PDB file of C-alpha atoms and ligand atoms in Angstrom:
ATOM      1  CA  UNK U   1      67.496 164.926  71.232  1.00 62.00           C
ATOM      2  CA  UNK U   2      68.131 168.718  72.092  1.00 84.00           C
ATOM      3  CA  UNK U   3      68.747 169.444  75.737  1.00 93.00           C
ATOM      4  CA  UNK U   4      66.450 172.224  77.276  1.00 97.00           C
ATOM      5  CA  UNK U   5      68.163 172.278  80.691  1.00 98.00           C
ATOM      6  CA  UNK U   6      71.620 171.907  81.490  1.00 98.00           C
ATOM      7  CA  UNK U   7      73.591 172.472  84.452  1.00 98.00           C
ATOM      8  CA  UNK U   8      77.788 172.770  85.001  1.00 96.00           C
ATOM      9  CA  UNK U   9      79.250 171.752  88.595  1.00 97.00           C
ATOM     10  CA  UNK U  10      76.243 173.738  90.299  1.00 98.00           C
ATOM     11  CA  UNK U  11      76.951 173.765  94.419  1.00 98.00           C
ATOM     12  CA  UNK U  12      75.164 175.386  97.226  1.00 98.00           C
ATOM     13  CA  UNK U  13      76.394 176.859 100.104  1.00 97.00           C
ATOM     14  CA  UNK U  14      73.964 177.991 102.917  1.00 95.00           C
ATOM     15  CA  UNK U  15      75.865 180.217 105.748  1.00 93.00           C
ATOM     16  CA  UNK U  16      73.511 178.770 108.984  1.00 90.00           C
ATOM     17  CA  UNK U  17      74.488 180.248 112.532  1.00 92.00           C
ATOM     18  CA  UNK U  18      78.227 180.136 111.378  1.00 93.00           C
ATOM     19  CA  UNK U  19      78.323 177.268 109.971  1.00 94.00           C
ATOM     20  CA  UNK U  20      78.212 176.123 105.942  1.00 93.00           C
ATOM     21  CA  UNK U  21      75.567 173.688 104.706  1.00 94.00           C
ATOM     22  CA  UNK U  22      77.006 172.190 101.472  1.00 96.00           C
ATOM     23  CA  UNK U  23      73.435 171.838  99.754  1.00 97.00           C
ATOM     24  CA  UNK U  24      74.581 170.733  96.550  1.00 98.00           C
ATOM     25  CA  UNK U  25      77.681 169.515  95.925  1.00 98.00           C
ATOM     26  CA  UNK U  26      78.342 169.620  92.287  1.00 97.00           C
ATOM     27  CA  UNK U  27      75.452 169.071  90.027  1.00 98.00           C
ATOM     28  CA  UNK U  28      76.087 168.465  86.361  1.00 97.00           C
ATOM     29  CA  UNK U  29      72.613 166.958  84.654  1.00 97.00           C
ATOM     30  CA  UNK U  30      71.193 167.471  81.282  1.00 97.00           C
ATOM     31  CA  UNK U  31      67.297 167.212  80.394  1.00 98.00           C
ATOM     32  CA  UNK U  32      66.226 166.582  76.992  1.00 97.00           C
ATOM     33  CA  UNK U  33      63.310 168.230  75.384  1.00 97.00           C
ATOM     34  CA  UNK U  34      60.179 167.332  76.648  1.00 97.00           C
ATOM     35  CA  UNK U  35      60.802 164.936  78.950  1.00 98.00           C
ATOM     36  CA  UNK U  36      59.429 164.353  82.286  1.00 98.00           C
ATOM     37  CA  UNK U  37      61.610 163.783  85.124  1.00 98.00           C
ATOM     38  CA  UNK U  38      61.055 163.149  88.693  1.00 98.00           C
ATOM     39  CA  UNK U  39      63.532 164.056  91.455  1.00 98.00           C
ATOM     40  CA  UNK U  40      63.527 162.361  93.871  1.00 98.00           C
ATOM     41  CA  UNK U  41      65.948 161.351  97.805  1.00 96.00           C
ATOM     42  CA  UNK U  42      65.320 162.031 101.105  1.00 95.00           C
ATOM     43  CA  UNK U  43      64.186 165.195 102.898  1.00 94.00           C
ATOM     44  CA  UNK U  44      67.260 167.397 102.853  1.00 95.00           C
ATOM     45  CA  UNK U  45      69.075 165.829  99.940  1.00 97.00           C
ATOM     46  CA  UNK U  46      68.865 169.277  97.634  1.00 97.00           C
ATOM     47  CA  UNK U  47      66.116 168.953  95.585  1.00 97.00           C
ATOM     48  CA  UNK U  48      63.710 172.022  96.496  1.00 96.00           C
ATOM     49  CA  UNK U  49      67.318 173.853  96.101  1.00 97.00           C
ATOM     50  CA  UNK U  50      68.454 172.236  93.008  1.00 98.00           C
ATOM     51  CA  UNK U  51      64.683 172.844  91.556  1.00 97.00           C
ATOM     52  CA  UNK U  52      64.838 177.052  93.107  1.00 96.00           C
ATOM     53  CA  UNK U  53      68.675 177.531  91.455  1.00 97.00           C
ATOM     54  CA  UNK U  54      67.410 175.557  87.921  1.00 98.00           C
ATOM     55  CA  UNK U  55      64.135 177.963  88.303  1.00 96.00           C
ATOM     56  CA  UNK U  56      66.528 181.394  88.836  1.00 95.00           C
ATOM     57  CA  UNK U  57      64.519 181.568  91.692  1.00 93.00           C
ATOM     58  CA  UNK U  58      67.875 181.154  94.130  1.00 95.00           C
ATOM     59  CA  UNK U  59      71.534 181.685  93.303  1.00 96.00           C
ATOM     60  CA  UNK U  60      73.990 178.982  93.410  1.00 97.00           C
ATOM     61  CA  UNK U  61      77.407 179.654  95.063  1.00 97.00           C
ATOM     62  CA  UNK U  62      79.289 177.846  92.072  1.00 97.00           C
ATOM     63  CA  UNK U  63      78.367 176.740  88.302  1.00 98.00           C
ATOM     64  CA  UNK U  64      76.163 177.329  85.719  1.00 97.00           C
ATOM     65  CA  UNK U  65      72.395 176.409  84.285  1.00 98.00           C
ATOM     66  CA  UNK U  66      71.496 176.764  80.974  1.00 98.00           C
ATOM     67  CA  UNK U  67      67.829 176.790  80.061  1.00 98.00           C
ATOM     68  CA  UNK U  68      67.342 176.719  76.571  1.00 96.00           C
ATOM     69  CA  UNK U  69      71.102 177.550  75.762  1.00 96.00           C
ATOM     70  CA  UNK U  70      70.560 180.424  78.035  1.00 97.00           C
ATOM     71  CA  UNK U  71      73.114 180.817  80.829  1.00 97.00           C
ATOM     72  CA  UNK U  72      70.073 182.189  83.030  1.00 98.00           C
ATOM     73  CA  UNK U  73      72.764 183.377  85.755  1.00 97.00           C
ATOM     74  CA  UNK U  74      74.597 186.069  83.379  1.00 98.00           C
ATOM     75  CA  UNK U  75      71.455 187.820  83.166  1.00 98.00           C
ATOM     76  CA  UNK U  76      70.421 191.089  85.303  1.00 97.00           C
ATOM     77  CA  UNK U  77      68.204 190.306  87.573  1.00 95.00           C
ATOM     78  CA  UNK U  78      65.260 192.404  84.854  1.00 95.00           C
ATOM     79  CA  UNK U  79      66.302 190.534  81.877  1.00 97.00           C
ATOM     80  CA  UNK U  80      66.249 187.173  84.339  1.00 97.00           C
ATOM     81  CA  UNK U  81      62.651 187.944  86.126  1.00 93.00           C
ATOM     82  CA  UNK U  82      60.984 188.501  82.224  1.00 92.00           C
ATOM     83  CA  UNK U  83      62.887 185.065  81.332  1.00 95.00           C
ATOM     84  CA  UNK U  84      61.320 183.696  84.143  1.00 94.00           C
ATOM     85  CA  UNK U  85      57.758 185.103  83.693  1.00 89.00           C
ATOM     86  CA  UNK U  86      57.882 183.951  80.126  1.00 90.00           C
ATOM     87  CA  UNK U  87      60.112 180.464  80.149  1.00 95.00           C
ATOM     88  CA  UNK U  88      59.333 178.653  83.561  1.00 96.00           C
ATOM     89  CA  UNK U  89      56.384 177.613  85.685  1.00 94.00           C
ATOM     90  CA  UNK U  90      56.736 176.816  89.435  1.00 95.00           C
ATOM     91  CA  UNK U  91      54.082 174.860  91.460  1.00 93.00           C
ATOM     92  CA  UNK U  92      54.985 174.730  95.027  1.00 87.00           C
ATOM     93  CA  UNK U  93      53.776 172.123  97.754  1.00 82.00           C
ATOM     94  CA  UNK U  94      51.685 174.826  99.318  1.00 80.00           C
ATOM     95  CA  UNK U  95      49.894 176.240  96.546  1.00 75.00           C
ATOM     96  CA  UNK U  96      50.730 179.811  97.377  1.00 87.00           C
ATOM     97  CA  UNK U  97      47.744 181.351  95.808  1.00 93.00           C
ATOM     98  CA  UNK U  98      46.940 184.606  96.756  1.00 94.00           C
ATOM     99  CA  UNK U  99      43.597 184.079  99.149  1.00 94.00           C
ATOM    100  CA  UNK U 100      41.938 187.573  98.185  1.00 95.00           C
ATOM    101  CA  UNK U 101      42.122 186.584  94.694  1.00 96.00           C
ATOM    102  CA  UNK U 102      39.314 183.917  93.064  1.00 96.00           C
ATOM    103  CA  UNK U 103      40.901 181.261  90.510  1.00 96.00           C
ATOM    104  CA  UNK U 104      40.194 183.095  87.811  1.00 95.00           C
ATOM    105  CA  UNK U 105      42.257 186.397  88.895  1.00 94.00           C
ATOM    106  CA  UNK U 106      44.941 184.054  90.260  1.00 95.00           C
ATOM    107  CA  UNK U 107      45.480 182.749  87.020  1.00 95.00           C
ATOM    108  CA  UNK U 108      45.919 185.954  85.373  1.00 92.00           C
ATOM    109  CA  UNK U 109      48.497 187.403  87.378  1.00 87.00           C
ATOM    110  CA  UNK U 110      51.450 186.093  85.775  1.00 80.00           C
ATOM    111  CA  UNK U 111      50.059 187.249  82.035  1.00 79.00           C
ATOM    112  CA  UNK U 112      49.262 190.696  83.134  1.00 75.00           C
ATOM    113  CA  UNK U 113      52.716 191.518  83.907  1.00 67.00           C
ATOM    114  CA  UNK U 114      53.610 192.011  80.667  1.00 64.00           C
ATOM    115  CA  UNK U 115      50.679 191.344  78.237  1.00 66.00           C
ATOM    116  CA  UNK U 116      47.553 192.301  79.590  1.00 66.00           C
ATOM    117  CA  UNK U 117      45.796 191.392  75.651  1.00 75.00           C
ATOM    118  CA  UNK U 118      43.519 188.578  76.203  1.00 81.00           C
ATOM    119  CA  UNK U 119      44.469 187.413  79.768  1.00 84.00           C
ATOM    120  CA  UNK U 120      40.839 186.858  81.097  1.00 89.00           C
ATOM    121  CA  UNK U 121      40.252 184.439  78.297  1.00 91.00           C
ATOM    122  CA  UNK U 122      43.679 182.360  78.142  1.00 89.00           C
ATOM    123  CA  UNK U 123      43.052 181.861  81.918  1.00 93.00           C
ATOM    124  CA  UNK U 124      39.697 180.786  81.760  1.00 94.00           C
ATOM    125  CA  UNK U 125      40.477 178.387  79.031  1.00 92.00           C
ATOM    126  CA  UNK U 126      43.171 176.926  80.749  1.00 91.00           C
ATOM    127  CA  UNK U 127      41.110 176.732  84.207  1.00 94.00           C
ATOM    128  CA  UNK U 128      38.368 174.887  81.966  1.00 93.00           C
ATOM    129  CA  UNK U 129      41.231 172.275  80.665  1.00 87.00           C
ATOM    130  CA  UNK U 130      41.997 171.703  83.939  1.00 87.00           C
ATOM    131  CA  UNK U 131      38.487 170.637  84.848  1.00 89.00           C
ATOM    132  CA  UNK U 132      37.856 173.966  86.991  1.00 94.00           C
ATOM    133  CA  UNK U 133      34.536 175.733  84.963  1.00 95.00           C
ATOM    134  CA  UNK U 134      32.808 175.813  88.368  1.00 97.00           C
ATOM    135  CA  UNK U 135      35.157 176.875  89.837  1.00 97.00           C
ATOM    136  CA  UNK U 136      36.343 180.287  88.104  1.00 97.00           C
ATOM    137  CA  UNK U 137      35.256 182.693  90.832  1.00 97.00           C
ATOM    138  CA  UNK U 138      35.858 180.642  93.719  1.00 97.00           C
ATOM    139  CA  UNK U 139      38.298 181.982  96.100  1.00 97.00           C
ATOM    140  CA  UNK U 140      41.259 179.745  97.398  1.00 96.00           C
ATOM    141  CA  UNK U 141      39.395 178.834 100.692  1.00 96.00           C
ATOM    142  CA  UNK U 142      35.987 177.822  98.976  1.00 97.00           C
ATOM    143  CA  UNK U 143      38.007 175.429  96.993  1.00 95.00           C
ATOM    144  CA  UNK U 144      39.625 171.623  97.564  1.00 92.00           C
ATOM    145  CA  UNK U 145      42.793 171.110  98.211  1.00 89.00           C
ATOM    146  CA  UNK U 146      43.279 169.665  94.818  1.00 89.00           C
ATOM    147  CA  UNK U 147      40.816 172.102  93.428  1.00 92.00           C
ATOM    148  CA  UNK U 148      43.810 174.958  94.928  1.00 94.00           C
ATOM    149  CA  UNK U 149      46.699 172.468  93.058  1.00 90.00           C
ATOM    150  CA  UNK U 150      44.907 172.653  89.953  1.00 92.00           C
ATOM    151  CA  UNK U 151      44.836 176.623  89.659  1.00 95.00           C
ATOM    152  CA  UNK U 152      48.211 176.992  90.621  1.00 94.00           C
ATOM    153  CA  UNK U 153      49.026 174.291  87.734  1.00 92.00           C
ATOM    154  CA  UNK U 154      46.351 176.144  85.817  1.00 93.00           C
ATOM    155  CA  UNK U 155      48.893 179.889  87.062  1.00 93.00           C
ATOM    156  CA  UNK U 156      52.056 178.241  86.166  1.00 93.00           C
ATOM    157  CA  UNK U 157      51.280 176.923  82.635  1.00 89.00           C
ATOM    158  CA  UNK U 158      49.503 179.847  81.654  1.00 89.00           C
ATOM    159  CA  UNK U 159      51.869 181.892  79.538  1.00 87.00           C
ATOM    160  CA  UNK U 160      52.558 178.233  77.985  1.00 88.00           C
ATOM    161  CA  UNK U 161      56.410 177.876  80.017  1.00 94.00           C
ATOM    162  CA  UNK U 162      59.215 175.254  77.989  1.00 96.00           C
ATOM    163  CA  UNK U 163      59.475 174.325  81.447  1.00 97.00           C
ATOM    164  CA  UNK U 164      57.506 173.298  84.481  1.00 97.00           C
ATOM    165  CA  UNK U 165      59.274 172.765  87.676  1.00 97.00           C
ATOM    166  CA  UNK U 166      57.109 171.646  90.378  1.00 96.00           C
ATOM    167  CA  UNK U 167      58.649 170.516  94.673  1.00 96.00           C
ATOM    168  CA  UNK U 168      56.448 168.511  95.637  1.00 94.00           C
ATOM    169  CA  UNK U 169      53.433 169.347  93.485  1.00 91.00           C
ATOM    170  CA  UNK U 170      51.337 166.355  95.477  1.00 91.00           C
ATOM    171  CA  UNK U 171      52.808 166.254  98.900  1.00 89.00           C
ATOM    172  CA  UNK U 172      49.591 167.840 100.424  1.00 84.00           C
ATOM    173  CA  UNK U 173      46.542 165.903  98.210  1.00 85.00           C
ATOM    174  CA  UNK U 174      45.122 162.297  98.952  1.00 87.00           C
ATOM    175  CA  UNK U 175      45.683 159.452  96.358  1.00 90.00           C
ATOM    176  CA  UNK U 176      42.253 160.636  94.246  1.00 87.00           C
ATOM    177  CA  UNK U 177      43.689 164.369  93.364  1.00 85.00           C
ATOM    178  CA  UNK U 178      47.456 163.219  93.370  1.00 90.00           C
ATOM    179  CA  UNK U 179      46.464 161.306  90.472  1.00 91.00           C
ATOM    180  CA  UNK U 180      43.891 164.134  89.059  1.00 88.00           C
ATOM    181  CA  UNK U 181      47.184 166.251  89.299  1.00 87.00           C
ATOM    182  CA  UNK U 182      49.436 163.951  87.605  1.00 93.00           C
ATOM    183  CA  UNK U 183      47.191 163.045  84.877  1.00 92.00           C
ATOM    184  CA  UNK U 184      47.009 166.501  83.942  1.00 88.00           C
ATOM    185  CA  UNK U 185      50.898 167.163  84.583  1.00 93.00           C
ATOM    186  CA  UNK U 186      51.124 164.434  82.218  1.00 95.00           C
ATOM    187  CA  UNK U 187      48.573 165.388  79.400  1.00 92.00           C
ATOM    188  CA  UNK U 188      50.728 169.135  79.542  1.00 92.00           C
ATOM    189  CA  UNK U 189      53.845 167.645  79.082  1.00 96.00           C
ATOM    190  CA  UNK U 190      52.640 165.580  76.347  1.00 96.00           C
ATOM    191  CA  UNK U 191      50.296 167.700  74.221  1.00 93.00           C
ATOM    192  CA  UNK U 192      52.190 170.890  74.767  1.00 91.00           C
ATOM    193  CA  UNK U 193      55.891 169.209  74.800  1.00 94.00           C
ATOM    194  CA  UNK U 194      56.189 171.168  78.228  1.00 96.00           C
ATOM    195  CA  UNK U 195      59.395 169.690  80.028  1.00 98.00           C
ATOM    196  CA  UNK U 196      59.146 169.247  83.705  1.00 98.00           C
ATOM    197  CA  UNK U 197      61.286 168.235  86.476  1.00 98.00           C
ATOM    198  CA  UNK U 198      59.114 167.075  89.933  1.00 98.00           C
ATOM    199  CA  UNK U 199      60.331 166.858  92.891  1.00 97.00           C
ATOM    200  CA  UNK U 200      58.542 163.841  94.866  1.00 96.00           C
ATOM    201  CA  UNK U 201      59.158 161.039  97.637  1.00 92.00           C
ATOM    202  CA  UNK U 202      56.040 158.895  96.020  1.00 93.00           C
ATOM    203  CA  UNK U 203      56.964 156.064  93.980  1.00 94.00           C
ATOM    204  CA  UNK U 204      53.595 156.555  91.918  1.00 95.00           C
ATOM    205  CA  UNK U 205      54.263 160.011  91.331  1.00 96.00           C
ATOM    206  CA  UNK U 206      57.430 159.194  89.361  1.00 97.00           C
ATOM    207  CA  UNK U 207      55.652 156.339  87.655  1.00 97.00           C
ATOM    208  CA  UNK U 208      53.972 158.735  85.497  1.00 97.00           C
ATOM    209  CA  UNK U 209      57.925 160.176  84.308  1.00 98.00           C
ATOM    210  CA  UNK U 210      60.162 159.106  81.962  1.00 97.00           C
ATOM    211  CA  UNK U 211      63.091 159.109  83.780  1.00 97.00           C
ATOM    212  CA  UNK U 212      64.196 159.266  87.467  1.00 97.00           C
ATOM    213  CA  UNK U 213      66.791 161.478  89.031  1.00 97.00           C
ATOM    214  CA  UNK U 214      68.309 160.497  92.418  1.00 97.00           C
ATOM    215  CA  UNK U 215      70.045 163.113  94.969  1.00 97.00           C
ATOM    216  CA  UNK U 216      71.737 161.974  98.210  1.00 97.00           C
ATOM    217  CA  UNK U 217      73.715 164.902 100.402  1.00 97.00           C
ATOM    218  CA  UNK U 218      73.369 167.180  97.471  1.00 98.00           C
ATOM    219  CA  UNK U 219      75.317 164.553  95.130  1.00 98.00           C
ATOM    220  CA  UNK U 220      73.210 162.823  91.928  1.00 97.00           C
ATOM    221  CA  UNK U 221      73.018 159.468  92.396  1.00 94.00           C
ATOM    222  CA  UNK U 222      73.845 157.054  89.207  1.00 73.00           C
TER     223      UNK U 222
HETATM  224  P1  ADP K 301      64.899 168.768 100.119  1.00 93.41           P
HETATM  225  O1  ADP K 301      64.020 169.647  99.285  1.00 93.41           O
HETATM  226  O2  ADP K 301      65.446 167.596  99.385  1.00 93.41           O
HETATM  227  O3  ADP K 301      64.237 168.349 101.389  1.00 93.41           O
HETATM  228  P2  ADP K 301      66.442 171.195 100.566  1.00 93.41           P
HETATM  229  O4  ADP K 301      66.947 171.635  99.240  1.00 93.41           O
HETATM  230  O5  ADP K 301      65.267 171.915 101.133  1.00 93.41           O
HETATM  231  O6  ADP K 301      66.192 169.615 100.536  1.00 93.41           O
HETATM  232  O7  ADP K 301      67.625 171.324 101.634  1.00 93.41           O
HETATM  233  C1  ADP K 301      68.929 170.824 101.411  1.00 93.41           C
HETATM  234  C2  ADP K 301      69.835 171.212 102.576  1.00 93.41           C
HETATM  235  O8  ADP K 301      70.036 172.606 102.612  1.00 93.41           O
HETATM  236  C3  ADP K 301      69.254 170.846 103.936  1.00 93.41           C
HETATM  237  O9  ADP K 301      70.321 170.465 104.784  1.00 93.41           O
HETATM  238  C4  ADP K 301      68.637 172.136 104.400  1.00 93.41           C
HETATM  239  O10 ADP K 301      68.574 172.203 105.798  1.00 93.41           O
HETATM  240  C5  ADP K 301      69.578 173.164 103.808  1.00 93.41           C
HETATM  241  N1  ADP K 301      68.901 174.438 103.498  1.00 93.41           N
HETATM  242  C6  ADP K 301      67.912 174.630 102.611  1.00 93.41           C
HETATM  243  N2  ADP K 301      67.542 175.920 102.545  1.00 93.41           N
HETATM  244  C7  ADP K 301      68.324 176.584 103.447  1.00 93.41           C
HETATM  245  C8  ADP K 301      68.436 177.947 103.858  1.00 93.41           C
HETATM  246  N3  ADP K 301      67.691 178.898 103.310  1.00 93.41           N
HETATM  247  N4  ADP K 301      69.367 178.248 104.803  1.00 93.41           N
HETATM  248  C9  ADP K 301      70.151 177.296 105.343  1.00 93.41           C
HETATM  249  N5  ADP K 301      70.101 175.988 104.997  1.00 93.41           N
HETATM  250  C10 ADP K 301      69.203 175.630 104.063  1.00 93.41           C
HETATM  251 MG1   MG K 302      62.030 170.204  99.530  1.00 93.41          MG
END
């Protein structure tokens, strides 16, 4: 199997009031093509950092990630952003839609940047896959919280990312929409071969991976 993410010795150092927080202490993992992998350890073990640095969302102090043989960090930060937009989806715990915005406009946000041909319809079809044709000019406060999950699933897989990394994707929803959300997670990853990497304290959440991923103190666990 071909690995799509790859990471070398990656460490974190956070300068806090003086004082170094060793966030991740040398992370060297490798995830196959299309697999889905939860990440999982206590609050404060790394992972929302580990998932930012593998994302090119945050810098790590030491190492290297690789996404799709790319060493994302050797980049410019233009080159990096477009690898991003085009490469990588991020769901967040708090949705972070933008509340002026309905679903629908949400959704096309990330395709606009840099290929406005055809967003309106890509996001409405993937809004309808998701189970959202009500819902398409709804603004973020007229909708469910797992309503608000599903269209920022529905913004991150838009431009149809290798990868989806998602902290905590189900941390706010109740046990009907975390498994609304995972269901679909699932159905991505396995009709569209989308690898993810989730970030989760519930046990049922990583039931629906393929593999598990421990961190302790910033240190993989075997
Ligand atoms: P998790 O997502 O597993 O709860 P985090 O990656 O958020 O863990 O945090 C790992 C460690 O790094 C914690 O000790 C946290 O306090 C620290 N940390 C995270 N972000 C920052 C930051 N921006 N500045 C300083 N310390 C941080
Ligand atoms: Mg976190």
């Amino acid at each position: 199997m071909s690995s799509i993410i790859k990471t070398e010795n990656l460490r974190k150092k956070y300068l806090l009031e003086g004082i170094y927080i060793e966030a991740l202490k040398g992370i060297t993992l490798n995830i196959h093509k299309g697999e889905m992998v939860a990440l999982m350890g206590p609050s404060g073990s790394g992972k929302s950092t580990l998932l930012h640095i593998l994302g090119g969302i945050d810098i790590p102090t030491e190492g290297k990630v690789f996404i799709m043989e790319q060493d994302i960090f050797s980049l410019s930060e233009k080159k990096l952003a477009r690898f991003r937009n085009v490469n990588i989806g991020f769901v967040f715990q708090f949705h972070y839609l933008l509340p002026e915005f309905t679903a629908l406009e949400n959704v096309m946000i990330p395709i606009q940047i840099y290929n406005k041909k055809g967003a309106r319809e890509k996001a409405e079809n993937i809004l309808i896959r998701l189970g959202l044709k009500d819902r398409l000019n709804h603004k973020p406060s007229q909708m469910s919280g797992g309503e608000q999950q599903r269209v920022a699933i529905a913004r991150a897989v838009v431009n149809n990312p290798s990868v989806l990394l998602a902290d905590e994707p189900t941390g706010n929803l109740d046990t009907a929409n975390t498994q609304t959300v995972m269901e679909l997670l699932k159905e991505l990853n396995r009709k569209n071969n989308v690898t993810m990497v989730i970030a989760t304290h519930d046990r049922e959440v990583a039931e629906y991976c393929d593999r598990i991923i421990f961190l302790r103190d910033g240190v993989l666990q075997a």
